[in-house]
Tab-separated table of C-alpha atoms and ligand atoms in Angstrom:
chain	number	residue	atom	x	y	z
A	1	MET	CA	5.398	-19.225	-17.471
A	2	PRO	CA	7.298	-15.634	-18.299
A	3	ILE	CA	4.585	-12.744	-18.382
A	4	LYS	CA	4.478	-11.289	-21.922
A	5	ASP	CA	6.251	-8.352	-22.911
A	6	SER	CA	2.773	-6.656	-23.645
A	7	GLU	CA	1.423	-7.350	-20.067
A	8	LEU	CA	4.787	-6.492	-18.305
A	9	ILE	CA	6.272	-3.745	-20.039
A	10	LEU	CA	9.673	-2.619	-19.291
A	11	ASN	CA	11.774	0.302	-20.620
A	12	PRO	CA	15.178	-0.056	-22.522
A	13	ASP	CA	16.753	0.770	-19.118
A	14	GLY	CA	15.125	-2.241	-17.530
A	15	SER	CA	12.925	0.021	-15.479
A	16	ILE	CA	9.096	-0.527	-15.159
A	17	TYR	CA	6.666	1.415	-17.910
A	18	HIS	CA	5.200	4.290	-15.877
A	19	LEU	CA	7.057	4.520	-12.851
A	20	ASN	CA	10.348	4.296	-14.558
A	21	LEU	CA	12.152	2.694	-11.726
A	22	ARG	CA	14.365	-0.645	-11.296
A	23	PRO	CA	13.872	-3.081	-8.648
A	24	GLU	CA	16.944	-1.832	-6.918
A	25	HIS	CA	15.269	1.714	-6.600
A	26	LEU	CA	12.299	0.751	-4.382
A	27	ALA	CA	12.768	0.685	-0.659
A	28	ASP	CA	10.629	-1.789	1.747
A	29	THR	CA	8.700	1.065	3.035
A	30	VAL	CA	7.035	3.300	0.623
A	31	ILE	CA	5.058	6.768	1.227
A	32	THR	CA	2.664	7.708	-1.434
A	33	VAL	CA	1.351	11.248	-1.889
A	34	GLY	CA	-0.655	12.729	-4.681
A	35	ASP	CA	0.976	15.727	-5.689
A	36	PRO	CA	4.463	15.303	-7.396
A	37	ASP	CA	5.669	18.306	-5.449
A	38	ARG	CA	4.608	17.060	-2.184
A	39	VAL	CA	7.431	14.073	-2.556
A	40	SER	CA	10.055	16.942	-1.803
A	41	SER	CA	8.226	18.256	1.036
A	42	VAL	CA	8.656	15.045	2.518
A	43	THR	CA	12.272	14.051	1.645
A	44	GLN	CA	13.251	17.408	2.444
A	45	HIS	CA	13.377	15.800	6.147
A	46	PHE	CA	15.814	13.038	4.833
A	47	ASP	CA	19.302	12.846	5.691
A	48	SER	CA	20.206	11.679	1.882
A	49	ILE	CA	18.595	11.048	-1.320
A	50	GLU	CA	20.096	8.162	-3.264
A	51	PHE	CA	17.721	8.217	-6.433
A	52	GLN	CA	15.011	10.114	-7.975
A	53	THR	CA	13.121	9.982	-11.013
A	54	GLN	CA	9.780	11.357	-12.429
A	55	LYS	CA	7.777	10.177	-15.510
A	56	ARG	CA	4.200	11.929	-16.000
A	57	GLU	CA	2.753	12.481	-12.541
A	58	PHE	CA	5.131	9.555	-10.931
A	59	HIS	CA	7.753	11.688	-9.135
A	60	THR	CA	10.013	9.097	-7.075
A	61	GLN	CA	12.731	9.816	-4.647
A	62	THR	CA	14.428	7.233	-2.569
A	63	GLY	CA	16.702	7.871	0.413
A	64	LEU	CA	17.278	7.542	4.348
A	65	TYR	CA	15.518	9.057	7.317
A	66	LYS	CA	17.206	8.924	10.656
A	67	GLY	CA	18.791	5.513	8.800
A	68	LYS	CA	15.395	4.128	7.407
A	69	ARG	CA	15.295	3.459	3.737
A	70	ILE	CA	12.116	4.997	2.524
A	71	THR	CA	10.884	5.373	-1.304
A	72	VAL	CA	8.352	8.379	-1.663
A	73	ILE	CA	6.369	8.351	-4.695
A	74	SER	CA	3.576	10.533	-6.317
A	75	THR	CA	0.549	9.119	-7.638
A	76	GLY	CA	-1.336	11.724	-9.102
A	77	ILE	CA	-4.965	11.987	-8.368
A	78	GLY	CA	-7.704	8.935	-8.580
A	79	THR	CA	-7.712	5.246	-8.188
A	80	ASP	CA	-7.043	4.676	-11.938
A	81	ASN	CA	-3.288	5.742	-11.042
A	82	ILE	CA	-3.602	3.655	-8.173
A	83	ASP	CA	-4.063	0.800	-10.033
A	84	ILE	CA	-1.007	1.655	-12.271
A	85	VAL	CA	1.299	2.687	-9.072
A	86	PHE	CA	0.133	-0.224	-7.047
A	87	ASN	CA	0.638	-2.805	-9.768
A	88	GLU	CA	3.967	-1.641	-10.669
A	89	LEU	CA	5.322	-1.161	-7.198
A	90	ASP	CA	4.434	-4.681	-6.749
A	91	ALA	CA	6.021	-5.957	-10.066
A	92	LEU	CA	9.285	-4.316	-8.793
A	93	ALA	CA	9.109	-6.105	-5.345
A	94	ASN	CA	7.737	-9.447	-6.418
A	95	ILE	CA	8.524	-10.362	-10.243
A	96	ASN	CA	11.886	-11.101	-11.575
A	97	PHE	CA	12.431	-8.741	-14.430
A	98	GLU	CA	15.278	-10.902	-16.032
A	99	THR	CA	13.055	-14.288	-16.136
A	100	ARG	CA	9.629	-12.370	-15.943
A	101	GLU	CA	8.227	-14.933	-13.713
A	102	VAL	CA	6.875	-13.971	-10.088
A	103	LYS	CA	9.338	-14.939	-7.291
A	104	ASP	CA	8.939	-18.088	-4.959
A	105	THR	CA	9.219	-15.632	-1.972
A	106	LEU	CA	7.087	-12.470	-1.995
A	107	LYS	CA	7.912	-9.544	-0.113
A	108	SER	CA	4.951	-7.251	1.643
A	109	LEU	CA	5.839	-3.922	1.611
A	110	ASN	CA	4.446	-1.161	4.253
A	111	ILE	CA	2.652	1.439	2.510
A	112	ILE	CA	1.645	4.816	4.005
A	113	ARG	CA	-0.352	7.321	2.140
A	114	ILE	CA	-0.186	10.968	3.123
A	115	GLY	CA	-2.929	12.764	1.446
A	116	THR	CA	-5.567	15.694	1.834
A	117	SER	CA	-9.119	15.270	2.093
A	118	GLY	CA	-12.466	16.964	3.288
A	119	SER	CA	-14.392	15.668	6.249
A	120	ILE	CA	-18.171	15.452	6.037
A	121	GLN	CA	-18.643	15.494	9.897
A	122	GLU	CA	-19.274	18.840	11.439
A	123	ASN	CA	-16.862	17.245	14.625
A	124	ILE	CA	-13.879	16.603	12.508
A	125	PRO	CA	-12.206	20.048	12.024
A	126	VAL	CA	-10.207	21.432	9.561
A	127	ASP	CA	-6.475	20.609	10.103
A	128	ALA	CA	-6.909	17.369	11.658
A	129	PHE	CA	-5.067	14.139	11.040
A	130	LEU	CA	-7.433	11.471	10.339
A	131	ILE	CA	-6.303	7.819	9.655
A	132	SER	CA	-8.603	5.716	7.328
A	133	GLU	CA	-9.680	2.499	9.434
A	134	TYR	CA	-12.211	1.605	6.824
A	135	ALA	CA	-12.615	2.680	3.296
A	136	ALA	CA	-15.930	2.628	0.771
A	137	GLY	CA	-15.077	2.619	-2.848
A	138	PHE	CA	-17.469	4.058	-5.208
A	139	ASP	CA	-14.953	3.655	-7.803
A	140	SER	CA	-15.306	0.600	-9.764
A	141	LEU	CA	-11.351	-0.350	-9.561
A	142	LEU	CA	-11.472	-3.548	-7.372
A	143	HIS	CA	-14.427	-5.045	-9.166
A	144	PHE	CA	-12.262	-5.710	-12.011
A	145	TYR	CA	-10.058	-8.148	-9.913
A	146	ASP	CA	-11.308	-11.638	-8.172
A	147	SER	CA	-11.641	-9.514	-5.017
A	148	GLU	CA	-14.864	-10.629	-3.165
A	149	HIS	CA	-12.598	-12.105	-0.445
A	150	VAL	CA	-11.167	-8.917	0.673
A	151	GLN	CA	-14.498	-6.975	0.757
A	152	HIS	CA	-16.959	-6.448	3.535
A	153	ASN	CA	-20.195	-7.007	1.833
A	154	GLU	CA	-22.321	-6.681	4.713
A	155	ILE	CA	-21.239	-3.115	5.168
A	156	ALA	CA	-21.511	-2.405	1.587
A	157	ASN	CA	-25.259	-3.637	1.541
A	158	ALA	CA	-25.921	-1.456	4.527
A	159	LEU	CA	-24.479	1.573	3.001
A	160	ILE	CA	-26.265	0.964	-0.584
A	161	GLU	CA	-29.562	0.320	1.494
A	162	GLN	CA	-29.297	3.269	4.025
A	163	THR	CA	-27.888	5.725	1.346
A	164	ASN	CA	-30.727	4.694	-1.333
A	165	TRP	CA	-27.422	4.391	-3.350
A	166	PHE	CA	-28.122	4.819	-7.392
A	167	ALA	CA	-27.010	1.658	-8.829
A	168	SER	CA	-26.053	3.178	-12.273
A	169	LYS	CA	-22.938	5.314	-10.423
A	170	SER	CA	-21.192	2.134	-9.036
A	171	LYS	CA	-21.428	-0.574	-6.622
A	172	PRO	CA	-19.607	0.221	-3.315
A	173	TYR	CA	-17.098	-1.805	-2.145
A	174	ILE	CA	-15.561	-2.110	1.645
A	175	VAL	CA	-11.993	-2.414	2.597
A	176	THR	CA	-9.846	-2.009	5.603
A	177	CYS	CA	-6.163	-0.809	6.620
A	178	ASN	CA	-3.711	-2.920	8.013
A	179	GLU	CA	-4.290	-3.291	11.594
A	180	TYR	CA	-0.557	-3.040	13.052
A	181	LEU	CA	0.104	-0.089	11.091
A	182	LEU	CA	-3.283	1.519	12.513
A	183	LYS	CA	-2.155	0.949	16.196
A	184	GLN	CA	1.585	2.216	15.171
A	185	PHE	CA	0.544	5.445	13.577
A	186	SER	CA	-2.724	6.349	16.014
A	187	SER	CA	-2.266	8.747	18.773
A	188	SER	CA	-4.112	11.612	20.537
A	189	LYS	CA	-3.187	13.624	17.522
A	190	THR	CA	-5.412	11.517	15.281
A	191	VAL	CA	-8.756	10.404	14.703
A	192	THR	CA	-9.833	7.040	13.159
A	193	GLY	CA	-12.255	7.396	10.390
A	194	PHE	CA	-14.078	5.370	7.536
A	195	THR	CA	-13.241	7.275	4.399
A	196	ALA	CA	-15.184	7.210	0.828
A	197	THR	CA	-13.408	7.359	-2.458
A	198	ASN	CA	-14.986	8.276	-5.297
A	199	VAL	CA	-14.050	9.077	-8.996
A	200	GLY	CA	-14.175	12.821	-9.318
A	201	PHE	CA	-13.543	15.978	-7.020
A	202	TYR	CA	-17.038	18.090	-7.723
A	203	GLY	CA	-19.935	15.831	-8.429
A	204	PRO	CA	-18.885	12.627	-7.215
A	205	GLN	CA	-18.181	14.460	-4.098
A	206	GLY	CA	-21.452	16.461	-3.841
A	207	ARG	CA	-20.017	19.957	-5.005
A	208	ILE	CA	-21.959	21.975	-6.985
A	209	LEU	CA	-20.599	24.837	-9.243
A	210	ARG	CA	-22.943	24.903	-12.516
A	211	LEU	CA	-23.962	21.256	-12.795
A	212	ALA	CA	-26.865	19.597	-10.863
A	213	ILE	CA	-25.814	16.333	-9.191
A	214	GLN	CA	-28.130	13.374	-9.109
A	215	ASP	CA	-28.485	13.656	-5.465
A	216	ASP	CA	-28.227	16.689	-3.546
A	217	ALA	CA	-28.460	14.947	-0.130
A	218	MET	CA	-25.496	12.552	-0.920
A	219	ASN	CA	-22.959	13.725	1.647
A	220	ASP	CA	-25.760	14.116	4.265
A	221	LYS	CA	-26.703	10.413	3.838
A	222	LEU	CA	-23.099	9.230	3.762
A	223	ALA	CA	-22.547	11.426	7.032
A	224	ASN	CA	-25.571	9.842	8.564
A	225	PHE	CA	-24.926	6.294	7.514
A	226	ASN	CA	-24.629	4.209	10.588
A	227	TYR	CA	-23.107	0.493	10.817
A	228	ASN	CA	-22.338	-0.567	14.372
A	229	GLY	CA	-21.850	3.078	15.126
A	230	MET	CA	-19.511	3.889	12.075
A	231	SER	CA	-20.406	6.632	9.681
A	232	ILE	CA	-18.612	7.830	6.478
A	233	THR	CA	-16.007	10.530	8.036
A	234	ASN	CA	-14.412	12.110	5.025
A	235	LEU	CA	-14.207	12.064	1.152
A	236	GLU	CA	-10.976	11.472	-1.189
A	237	MET	CA	-10.105	9.845	-4.140
A	238	GLU	CA	-7.290	6.766	-3.620
A	239	THR	CA	-7.706	5.151	0.017
A	240	ALA	CA	-10.200	2.575	-1.230
A	241	GLY	CA	-8.253	1.593	-4.262
A	242	ILE	CA	-5.228	1.666	-1.936
A	243	TYR	CA	-6.632	-0.615	0.565
A	244	GLY	CA	-8.092	-2.983	-1.865
A	245	LEU	CA	-4.952	-3.535	-3.765
A	246	SER	CA	-2.780	-3.667	-1.017
A	247	ARG	CA	-4.784	-6.497	0.651
A	248	LEU	CA	-5.070	-8.725	-2.781
A	249	LEU	CA	-1.153	-8.220	-3.319
A	250	GLY	CA	-0.375	-8.728	0.373
A	251	HIS	CA	1.154	-5.411	1.088
A	252	LYS	CA	0.508	-3.448	4.207
A	253	ALA	CA	-1.216	-0.022	3.858
A	254	LEU	CA	-2.445	2.896	5.996
A	255	SER	CA	-3.892	5.970	4.735
A	256	MET	CA	-3.172	8.987	6.703
A	257	ASN	CA	-5.085	12.583	5.742
A	258	ALA	CA	-4.726	15.994	6.398
A	259	ILE	CA	-8.160	17.510	6.697
A	260	ILE	CA	-8.176	20.534	4.698
A	261	ALA	CA	-11.635	21.085	4.328
A	262	ASN	CA	-14.838	20.504	6.228
A	263	ARG	CA	-17.913	20.127	3.953
A	264	ALA	CA	-20.333	20.173	6.900
A	265	THR	CA	-19.494	23.942	8.052
A	266	GLY	CA	-18.100	24.946	4.998
A	267	GLU	CA	-14.709	25.981	6.011
A	268	PHE	CA	-11.306	25.574	4.270
A	269	SER	CA	-7.995	25.517	6.286
A	270	ASN	CA	-6.343	28.773	6.414
A	271	ASP	CA	-2.927	27.321	6.015
A	272	PRO	CA	-3.279	23.788	4.384
A	273	LYS	CA	0.268	23.505	3.274
A	274	ALA	CA	1.477	23.903	6.949
A	275	THR	CA	-1.346	21.270	7.766
A	276	VAL	CA	0.071	18.696	5.146
A	277	ASN	CA	3.751	19.475	6.222
A	278	ASN	CA	2.546	18.713	10.165
A	279	LEU	CA	1.177	15.534	8.911
A	280	ILE	CA	4.413	14.608	7.098
A	281	THR	CA	6.634	15.053	10.281
A	282	TYR	CA	4.100	13.181	12.427
A	283	THR	CA	4.263	10.209	9.970
A	284	LEU	CA	7.905	10.289	9.447
A	285	ASN	CA	8.354	10.077	13.347
A	286	LYS	CA	5.832	7.200	13.678
A	287	LEU	CA	7.762	5.621	11.013
A	288	ILE	CA	11.043	5.084	12.684
A	289	GLU	CA	9.250	4.313	15.993
A	290	GLU	CA	8.819	0.485	14.749
B	1	LIG	C1	-8.087	16.332	-5.076
B	1	LIG	O1	-7.808	17.446	-4.626
B	1	LIG	C2	-6.717	15.111	-4.557
B	1	LIG	O2	-6.662	15.580	-3.198
B	1	LIG	C3	-6.645	14.499	-2.514
B	1	LIG	C4	-7.650	13.604	-3.295
B	1	LIG	O3	-7.834	12.253	-2.886
B	1	LIG	C5	-7.160	13.902	-4.806
B	1	LIG	O4	-6.033	12.847	-4.926
B	1	LIG	O5	-5.461	13.905	-1.957
B	1	LIG	P1	-4.019	14.028	-2.308
B	1	LIG	O6	-4.005	15.293	-1.882
B	1	LIG	O7	-3.041	12.999	-1.975
B	1	LIG	O8	-3.774	13.938	-3.718
């Protein structure tokens, strides 16, 4: 059955609704970044760029890095955008836009996030590179999909119990990275972590400017959470959604985080741009080691 015009929305030029991309613009390896300006920070290292476009916060460039074809795309901030970007990337790869039908043979993309994040563990310093092995989603995105089979409920229940999680906020879900990518991108330069993704930057990450928050001790409880020796290492806004949707859609995903703040010590990186650029170079070089 063809997917209806209202569900799979294509622009007059045949590109997908928000990303403005046609299937031929997408490489099998995708780097996602939050900031639209970070796309060029990645592709400045490329041999060549064959295509670029921008619509809203979704800036895309596809090109070659040392002969490998890579698409770099910005997602903007938050798992609401991750829902759009990952569904549309998958549609570009796995739906025939002429017939509007899902292809018989499905493609599995390799998707690497290069993002920024704040550590909540004193011993994970600013300027570290953290790879998220596990992610806890405090956003509700994954619950809108038939997704129980990709969630680790035992860990979620332990998290809810140990942090006395306020149910009105959300029901946390736990998802994991692709284990092959984890091996490929890990080295003595990286730390492996358990990333919590939340729906905001201030209250939802325990920051207080003028508004009181529901639980002042939230970050301490997350940092002290212990499941078989694992605790929450860092906070950001996309990784859990990326891992959940990638699992459901059959793509391989890994989230690389430049730790630019340490929330436990109150420090902020002296040069966050340099740290992000170092992570970009590290990630690109690991990508061609495949
Ligand atoms: C908040 O400043 C943004 O930075 C982090 C958060 O996840 C959020 O998107 O990641 P990016 O730098 O990749 O956007």
